[in-house]
Coordinates of C-alpha atoms in Angstrom, one line a residue:
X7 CA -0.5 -24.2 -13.6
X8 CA -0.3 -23.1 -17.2
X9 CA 1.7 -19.8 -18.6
X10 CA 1.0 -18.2 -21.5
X11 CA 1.2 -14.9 -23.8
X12 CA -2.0 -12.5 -22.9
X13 CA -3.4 -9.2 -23.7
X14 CA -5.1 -6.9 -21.5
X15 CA -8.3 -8.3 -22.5
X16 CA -7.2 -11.3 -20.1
X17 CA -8.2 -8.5 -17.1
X18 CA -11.8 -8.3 -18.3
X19 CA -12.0 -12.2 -18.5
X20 CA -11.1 -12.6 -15.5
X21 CA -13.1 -10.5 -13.8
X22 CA -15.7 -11.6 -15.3
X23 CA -14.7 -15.0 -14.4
X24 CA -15.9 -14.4 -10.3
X25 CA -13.1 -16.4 -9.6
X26 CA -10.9 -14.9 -7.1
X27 CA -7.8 -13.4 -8.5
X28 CA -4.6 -10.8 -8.1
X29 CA -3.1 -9.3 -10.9
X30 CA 0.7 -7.2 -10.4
X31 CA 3.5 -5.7 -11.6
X32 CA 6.7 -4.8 -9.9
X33 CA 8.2 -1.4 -9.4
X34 CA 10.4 -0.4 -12.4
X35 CA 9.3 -3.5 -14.5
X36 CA 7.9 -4.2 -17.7
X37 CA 6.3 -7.7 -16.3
X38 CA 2.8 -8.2 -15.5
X39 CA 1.5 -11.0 -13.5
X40 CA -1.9 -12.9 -12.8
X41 CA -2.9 -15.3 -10.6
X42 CA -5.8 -16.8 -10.4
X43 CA -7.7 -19.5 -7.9
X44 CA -10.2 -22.1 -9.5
X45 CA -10.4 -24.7 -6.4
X46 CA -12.5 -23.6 -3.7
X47 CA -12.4 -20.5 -2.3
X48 CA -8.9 -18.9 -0.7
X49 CA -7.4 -19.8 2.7
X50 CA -8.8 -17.8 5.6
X51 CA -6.4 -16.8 8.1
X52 CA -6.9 -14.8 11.2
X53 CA -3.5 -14.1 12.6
X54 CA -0.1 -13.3 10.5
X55 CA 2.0 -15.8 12.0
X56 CA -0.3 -18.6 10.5
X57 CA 1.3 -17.7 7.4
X58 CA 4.8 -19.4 8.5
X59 CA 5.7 -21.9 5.9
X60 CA 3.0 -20.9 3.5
X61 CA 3.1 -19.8 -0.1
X62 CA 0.7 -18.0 -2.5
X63 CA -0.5 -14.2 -2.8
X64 CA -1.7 -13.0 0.4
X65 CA -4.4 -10.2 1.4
X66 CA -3.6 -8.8 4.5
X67 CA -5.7 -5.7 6.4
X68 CA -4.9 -3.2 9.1
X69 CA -6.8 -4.4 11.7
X70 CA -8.0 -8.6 11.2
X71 CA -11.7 -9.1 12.7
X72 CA -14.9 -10.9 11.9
X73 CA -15.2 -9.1 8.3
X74 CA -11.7 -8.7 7.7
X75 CA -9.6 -12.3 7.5
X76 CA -6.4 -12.8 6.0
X77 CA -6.8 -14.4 2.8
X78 CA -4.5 -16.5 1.1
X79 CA -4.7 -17.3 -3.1
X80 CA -3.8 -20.5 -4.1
X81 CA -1.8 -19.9 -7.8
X82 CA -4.0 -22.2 -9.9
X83 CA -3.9 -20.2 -13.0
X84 CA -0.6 -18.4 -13.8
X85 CA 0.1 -16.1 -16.5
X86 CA 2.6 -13.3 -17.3
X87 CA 3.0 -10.9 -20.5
X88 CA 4.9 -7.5 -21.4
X89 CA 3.5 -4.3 -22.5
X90 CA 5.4 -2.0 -23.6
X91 CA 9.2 -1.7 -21.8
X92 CA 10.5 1.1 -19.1
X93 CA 11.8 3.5 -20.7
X94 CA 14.9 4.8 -20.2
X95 CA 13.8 8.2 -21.2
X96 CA 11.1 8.5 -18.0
X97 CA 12.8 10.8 -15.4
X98 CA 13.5 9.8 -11.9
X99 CA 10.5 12.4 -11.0
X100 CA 7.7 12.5 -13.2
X101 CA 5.5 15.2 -14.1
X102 CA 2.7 15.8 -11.3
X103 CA -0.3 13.8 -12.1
X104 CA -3.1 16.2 -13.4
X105 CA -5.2 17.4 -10.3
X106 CA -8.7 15.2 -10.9
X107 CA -11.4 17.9 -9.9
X108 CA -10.6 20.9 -7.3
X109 CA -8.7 20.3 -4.1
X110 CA -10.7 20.4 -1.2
X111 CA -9.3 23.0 0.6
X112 CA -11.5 23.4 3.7
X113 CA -10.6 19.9 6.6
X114 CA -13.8 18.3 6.4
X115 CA -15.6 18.2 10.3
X116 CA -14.7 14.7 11.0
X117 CA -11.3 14.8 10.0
X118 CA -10.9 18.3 12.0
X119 CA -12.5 16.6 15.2
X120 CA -10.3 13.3 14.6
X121 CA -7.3 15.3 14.4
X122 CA -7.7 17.6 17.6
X123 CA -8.3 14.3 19.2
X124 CA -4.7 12.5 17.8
X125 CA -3.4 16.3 18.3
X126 CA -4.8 15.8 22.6
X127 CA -2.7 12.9 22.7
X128 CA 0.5 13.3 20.8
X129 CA 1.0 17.1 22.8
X130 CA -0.2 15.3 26.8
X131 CA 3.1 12.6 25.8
X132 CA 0.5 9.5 25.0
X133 CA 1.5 9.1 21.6
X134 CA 4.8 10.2 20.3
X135 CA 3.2 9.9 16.3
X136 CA -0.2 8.9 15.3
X137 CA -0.8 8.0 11.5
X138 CA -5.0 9.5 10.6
X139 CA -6.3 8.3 7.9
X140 CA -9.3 9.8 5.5
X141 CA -12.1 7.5 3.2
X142 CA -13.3 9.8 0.6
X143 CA -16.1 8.2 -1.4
X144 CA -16.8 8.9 -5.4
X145 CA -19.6 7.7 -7.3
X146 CA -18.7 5.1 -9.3
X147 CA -19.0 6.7 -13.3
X148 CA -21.3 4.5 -15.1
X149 CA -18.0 4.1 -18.3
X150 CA -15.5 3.0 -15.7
X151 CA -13.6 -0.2 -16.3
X152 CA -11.8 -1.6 -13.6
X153 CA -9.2 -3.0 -16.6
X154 CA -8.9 0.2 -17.8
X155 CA -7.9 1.8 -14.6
X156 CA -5.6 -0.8 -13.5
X157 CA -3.7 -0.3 -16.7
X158 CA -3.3 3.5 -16.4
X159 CA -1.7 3.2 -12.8
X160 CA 0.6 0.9 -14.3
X161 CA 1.8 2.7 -17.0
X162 CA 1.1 6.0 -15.2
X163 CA 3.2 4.9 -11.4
X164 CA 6.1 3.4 -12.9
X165 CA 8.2 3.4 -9.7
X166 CA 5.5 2.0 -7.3
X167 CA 3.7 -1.6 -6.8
X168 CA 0.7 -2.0 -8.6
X169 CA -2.2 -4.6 -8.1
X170 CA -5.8 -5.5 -9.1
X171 CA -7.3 -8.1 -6.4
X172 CA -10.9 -9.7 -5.9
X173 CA -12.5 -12.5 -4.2
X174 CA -15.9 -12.2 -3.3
X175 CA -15.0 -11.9 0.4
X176 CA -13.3 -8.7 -0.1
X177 CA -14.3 -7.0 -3.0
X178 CA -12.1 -5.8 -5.8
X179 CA -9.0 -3.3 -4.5
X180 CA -6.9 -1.6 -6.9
X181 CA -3.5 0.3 -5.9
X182 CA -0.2 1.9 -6.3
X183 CA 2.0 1.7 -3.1
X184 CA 5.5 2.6 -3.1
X185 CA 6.1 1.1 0.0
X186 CA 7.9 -2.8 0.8
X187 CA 6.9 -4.6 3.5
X188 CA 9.5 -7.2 3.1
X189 CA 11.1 -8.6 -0.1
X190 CA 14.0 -11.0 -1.6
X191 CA 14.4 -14.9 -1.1
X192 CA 16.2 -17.3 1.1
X193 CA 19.4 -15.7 2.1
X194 CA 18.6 -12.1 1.5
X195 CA 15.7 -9.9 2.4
X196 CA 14.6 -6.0 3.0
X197 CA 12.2 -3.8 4.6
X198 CA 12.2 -0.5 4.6
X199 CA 11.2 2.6 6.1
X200 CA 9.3 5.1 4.1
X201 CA 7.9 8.5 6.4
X202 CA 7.2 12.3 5.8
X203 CA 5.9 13.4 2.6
X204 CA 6.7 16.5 0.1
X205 CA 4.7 17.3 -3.3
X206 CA 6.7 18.2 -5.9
X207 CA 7.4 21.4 -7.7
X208 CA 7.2 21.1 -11.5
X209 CA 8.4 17.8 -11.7
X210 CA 11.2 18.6 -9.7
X211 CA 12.7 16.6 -6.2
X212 CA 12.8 18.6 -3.2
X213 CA 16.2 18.9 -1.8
X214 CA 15.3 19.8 1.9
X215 CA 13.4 17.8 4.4
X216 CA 12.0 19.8 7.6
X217 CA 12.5 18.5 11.0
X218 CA 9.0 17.4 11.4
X219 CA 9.5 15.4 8.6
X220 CA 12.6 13.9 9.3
X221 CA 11.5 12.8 12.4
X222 CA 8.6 11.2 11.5
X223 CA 11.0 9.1 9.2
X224 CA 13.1 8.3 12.1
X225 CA 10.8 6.9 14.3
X226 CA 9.8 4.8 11.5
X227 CA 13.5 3.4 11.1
X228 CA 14.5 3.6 14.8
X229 CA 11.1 0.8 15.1
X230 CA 11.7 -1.8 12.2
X231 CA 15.5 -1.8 13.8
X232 CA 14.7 -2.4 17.2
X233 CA 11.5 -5.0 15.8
X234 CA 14.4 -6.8 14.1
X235 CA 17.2 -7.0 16.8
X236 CA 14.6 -8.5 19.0
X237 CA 14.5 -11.3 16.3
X238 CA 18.1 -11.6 16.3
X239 CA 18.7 -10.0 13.1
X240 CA 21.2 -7.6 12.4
X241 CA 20.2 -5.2 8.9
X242 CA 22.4 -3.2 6.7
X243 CA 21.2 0.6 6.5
X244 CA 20.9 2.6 3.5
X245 CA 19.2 5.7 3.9
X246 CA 17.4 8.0 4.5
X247 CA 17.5 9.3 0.6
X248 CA 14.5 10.7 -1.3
X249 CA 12.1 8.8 -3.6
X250 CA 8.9 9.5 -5.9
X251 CA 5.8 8.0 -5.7
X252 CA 3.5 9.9 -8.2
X253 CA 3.6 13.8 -7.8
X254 CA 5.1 13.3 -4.1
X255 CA 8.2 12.7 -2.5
X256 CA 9.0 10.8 0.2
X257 CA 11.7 10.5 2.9
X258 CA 13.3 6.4 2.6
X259 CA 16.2 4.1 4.5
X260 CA 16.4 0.4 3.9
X261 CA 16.9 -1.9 5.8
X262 CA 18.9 -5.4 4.0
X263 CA 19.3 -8.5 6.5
X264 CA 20.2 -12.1 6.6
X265 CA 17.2 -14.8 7.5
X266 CA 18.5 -18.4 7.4
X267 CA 14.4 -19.9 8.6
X268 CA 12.5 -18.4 6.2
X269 CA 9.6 -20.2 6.9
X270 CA 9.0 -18.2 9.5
X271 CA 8.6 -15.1 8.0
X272 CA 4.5 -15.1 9.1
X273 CA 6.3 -14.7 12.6
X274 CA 8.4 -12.0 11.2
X275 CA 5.7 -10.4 9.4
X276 CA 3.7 -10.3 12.6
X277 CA 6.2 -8.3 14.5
X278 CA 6.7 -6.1 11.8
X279 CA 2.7 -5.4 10.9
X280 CA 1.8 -2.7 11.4
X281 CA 4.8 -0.3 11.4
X282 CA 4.8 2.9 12.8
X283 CA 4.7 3.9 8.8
X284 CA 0.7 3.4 9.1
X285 CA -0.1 3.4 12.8
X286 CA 2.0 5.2 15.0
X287 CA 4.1 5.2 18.4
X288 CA 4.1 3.7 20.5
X289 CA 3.0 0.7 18.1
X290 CA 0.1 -1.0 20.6
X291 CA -0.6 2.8 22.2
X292 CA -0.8 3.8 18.5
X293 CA -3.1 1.2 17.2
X294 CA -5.9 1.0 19.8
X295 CA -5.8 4.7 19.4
X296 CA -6.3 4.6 15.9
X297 CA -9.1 1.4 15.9
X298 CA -10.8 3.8 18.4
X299 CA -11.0 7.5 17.0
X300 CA -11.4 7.3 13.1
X301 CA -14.8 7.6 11.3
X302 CA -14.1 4.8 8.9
X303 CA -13.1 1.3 8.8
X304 CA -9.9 1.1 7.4
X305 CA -10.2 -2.2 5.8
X306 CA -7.5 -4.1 4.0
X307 CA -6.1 0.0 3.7
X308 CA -2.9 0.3 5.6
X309 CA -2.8 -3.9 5.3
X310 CA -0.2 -5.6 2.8
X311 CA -0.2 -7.9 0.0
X312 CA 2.0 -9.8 -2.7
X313 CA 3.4 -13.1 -3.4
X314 CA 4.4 -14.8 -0.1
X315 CA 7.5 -17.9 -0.7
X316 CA 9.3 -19.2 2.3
X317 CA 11.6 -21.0 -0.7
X318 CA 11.6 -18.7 -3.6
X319 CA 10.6 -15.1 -4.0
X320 CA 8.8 -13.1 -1.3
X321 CA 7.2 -9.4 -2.4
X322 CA 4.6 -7.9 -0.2
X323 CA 3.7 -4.5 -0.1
X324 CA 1.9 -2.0 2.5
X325 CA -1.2 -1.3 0.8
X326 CA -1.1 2.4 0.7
X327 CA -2.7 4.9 -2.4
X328 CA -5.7 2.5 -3.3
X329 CA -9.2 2.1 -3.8
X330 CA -12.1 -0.1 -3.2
X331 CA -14.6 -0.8 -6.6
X332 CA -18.2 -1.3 -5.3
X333 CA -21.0 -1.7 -7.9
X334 CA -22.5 2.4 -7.0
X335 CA -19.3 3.8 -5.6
X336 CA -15.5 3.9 -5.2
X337 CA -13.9 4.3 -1.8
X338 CA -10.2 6.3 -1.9
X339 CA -7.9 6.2 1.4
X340 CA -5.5 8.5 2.5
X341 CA -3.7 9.2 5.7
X342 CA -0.7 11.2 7.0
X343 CA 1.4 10.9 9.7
X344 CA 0.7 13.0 12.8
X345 CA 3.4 14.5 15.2
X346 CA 2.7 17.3 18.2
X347 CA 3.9 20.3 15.8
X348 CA 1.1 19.2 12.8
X349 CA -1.0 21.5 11.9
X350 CA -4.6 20.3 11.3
X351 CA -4.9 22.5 7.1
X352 CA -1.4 20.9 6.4
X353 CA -2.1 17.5 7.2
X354 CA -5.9 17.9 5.6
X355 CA -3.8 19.0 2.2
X356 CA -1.2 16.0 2.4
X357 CA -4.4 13.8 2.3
X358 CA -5.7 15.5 -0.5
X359 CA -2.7 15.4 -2.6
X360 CA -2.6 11.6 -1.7
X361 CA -6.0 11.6 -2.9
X362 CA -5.2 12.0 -6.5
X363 CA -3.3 9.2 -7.1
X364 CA -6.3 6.8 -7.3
X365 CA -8.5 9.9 -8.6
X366 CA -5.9 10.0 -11.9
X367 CA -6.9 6.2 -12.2
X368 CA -10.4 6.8 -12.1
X369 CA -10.6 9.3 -14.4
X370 CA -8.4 6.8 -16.8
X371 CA -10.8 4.2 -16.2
X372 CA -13.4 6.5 -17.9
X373 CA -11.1 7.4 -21.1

């Protein structure tokens, strides 16, 4: 492994490269990190728990089938450099992000008929939430780079995780997620539960949550408690409070515990995978219902990623706010949590507003 000072123009090398590769940086940081595989290709995986004891940067999706494996990266090449520092000066709630061609207004007739079916279920008692997700396809501009881009979400999302990943088996993803899956090391670890969404006024944080809201957030803390007392573990709860991700807000509580084997946490991750954040209630109910009744594959969106390290430091993130970069088009994904008082031009307009978090970074990856 070798370490070393780089440039951005290390992104367009590497891509370039075909090698498989992940590049990162950490909420509220001013370090970037690569990663890059020469040997081989990466480990293929096709259940979460084979990741006990295992260490590298993992690719997980929603839903693991014939075209969607777990993939593990192997750090061959490791490199880290600063640009630029967080300032202290950038506010806890930034300025919305510039709306990236007109709100679509009108539910599209998929989502509507996708919806009145999660809407069936969640009012006959079948489903207490449902999360419904939305793939909104762009055409790639012929002046985007993929560098470009992933340096505008960092600089642009300073609060939330963002990545650049490729192999050849999944294609290059690009995101900004603000939400932890599980992080910290040996001794000390945290998930957390992030639910019910707000956009922001002006810059400004909202400071009231309605009941649909808070519920939603609830269920998601009420299941990543009971998921971890089943494992024996006991967390500390800090929450809920409000955070920004972008031009939204969201509802958060976390969750900090003890874990003496952590080279277990594939097992761990299994049980925690998905939440009710991205799926729904109840969690097997939830998730067939969801396999069964949207129009799109959701892919590696709604899956998680980061650095996995039973011995040193774990940080993996739900892969929410992100994009897949084909050759002729971009795919954006979006979804929304679903409870029996949504209403179908509500939720259609939280999706859009999630929307522009990836449509800022391709419009940056033009500039």
């Amino acid at each position: 492994m070798t370490e070393q000072t780089v440039n951005w123009n290390i992104i367009e090398e590497w891509i370039h490269s075909g090698l498989p590769f992940a590049f990162y940086r950490l909420p509220d940081q001013d370090m970037y990190h690569g990663i890059r595989q020469h040997a081989g290709q990466p480990e293929m995986f096709e259940d979460i728990a084979a990741l006990n004891d295992r260490e590298g940067f993992v690719f997980v999706p929603f839903r693991a089938d014939k075209e969607h494996s777990l993939y593990l990266l192997s750090p061959d090449d490791v490199i880290e450099w600063k640009c630029g520092s967080v300032s202290p000066d950038i506010p806890p709630s930034p300025e919305p992000v510039p709306f990236c061609g007109k709100l679509e207004t009108v539910p599209s007739s998929e989502y509507a008929a996708d919806f009145g079916c999660c809407l069936s279920a969640l009012r006959e008692g079948r489903l207490s939430k449902v999360v419904l997700s939305r793939m909104k396809q762009e055409p790639r501009p012929a002046a985007f780079s993929v560098g470009r881009a992933f340096r505008a979400a960092c600089l642009r999302y300073v609060h939330s995780y963002v990545y650049l990943f490729y192999t050849p088996q999944t294609g290059m993803w690009l995101g900004a997620t603000p939400e932890i899956l599980l992080a910290g090391e040996k001794g000390g670890y945290r998930t957390v539960a992030l639910a019910g969404t707000q956009a922001m006024t002006d810059g400004v944080i909202p400071s009231s949550w309605d009941d649909k809201n808070r519920r939603e957030q609830q269920y998601v803390t009420d299941y990543l408690l009971a998921a971890l007392r089943e494992k024996g573990i006991e967390p500390v709860q800090n929450g809920p409070f409000t955070v920004t991700a972008g031009s939204l807000a969201h509802l958060k509580t976390e969750l900090d515990f003890s874990l003496e084997a952590s080279d277990m946490l594939g097992s761990l991750l299994q049980t925690l995978h998905p939440t009710p954040a991205v799926c729904g209630l109840p969690k097997a109910d939830a998730y067939a219902f969801v396999c069964g009744h949207e129009h799109h594959e959701r892919a590696y969106y709604a899956g998680f990623l980061g650095m996995l390290s039973p011995y040193g430091r774990t940080d993996l993130y739900v892969n929410l706010r992100c994009m897949r970069i084909e050759s002729g088009r971009i795919c954006c994904f979006a979804g929304g949590g679903l409870l029996a008082s949504s209403v179908l031009e509500d939720e259609w307009m939280e999706t859009e507003k999630k929307l522009q978090t990836m449509k800022y970074v391709i419009q940056k990856g033009m500039e």
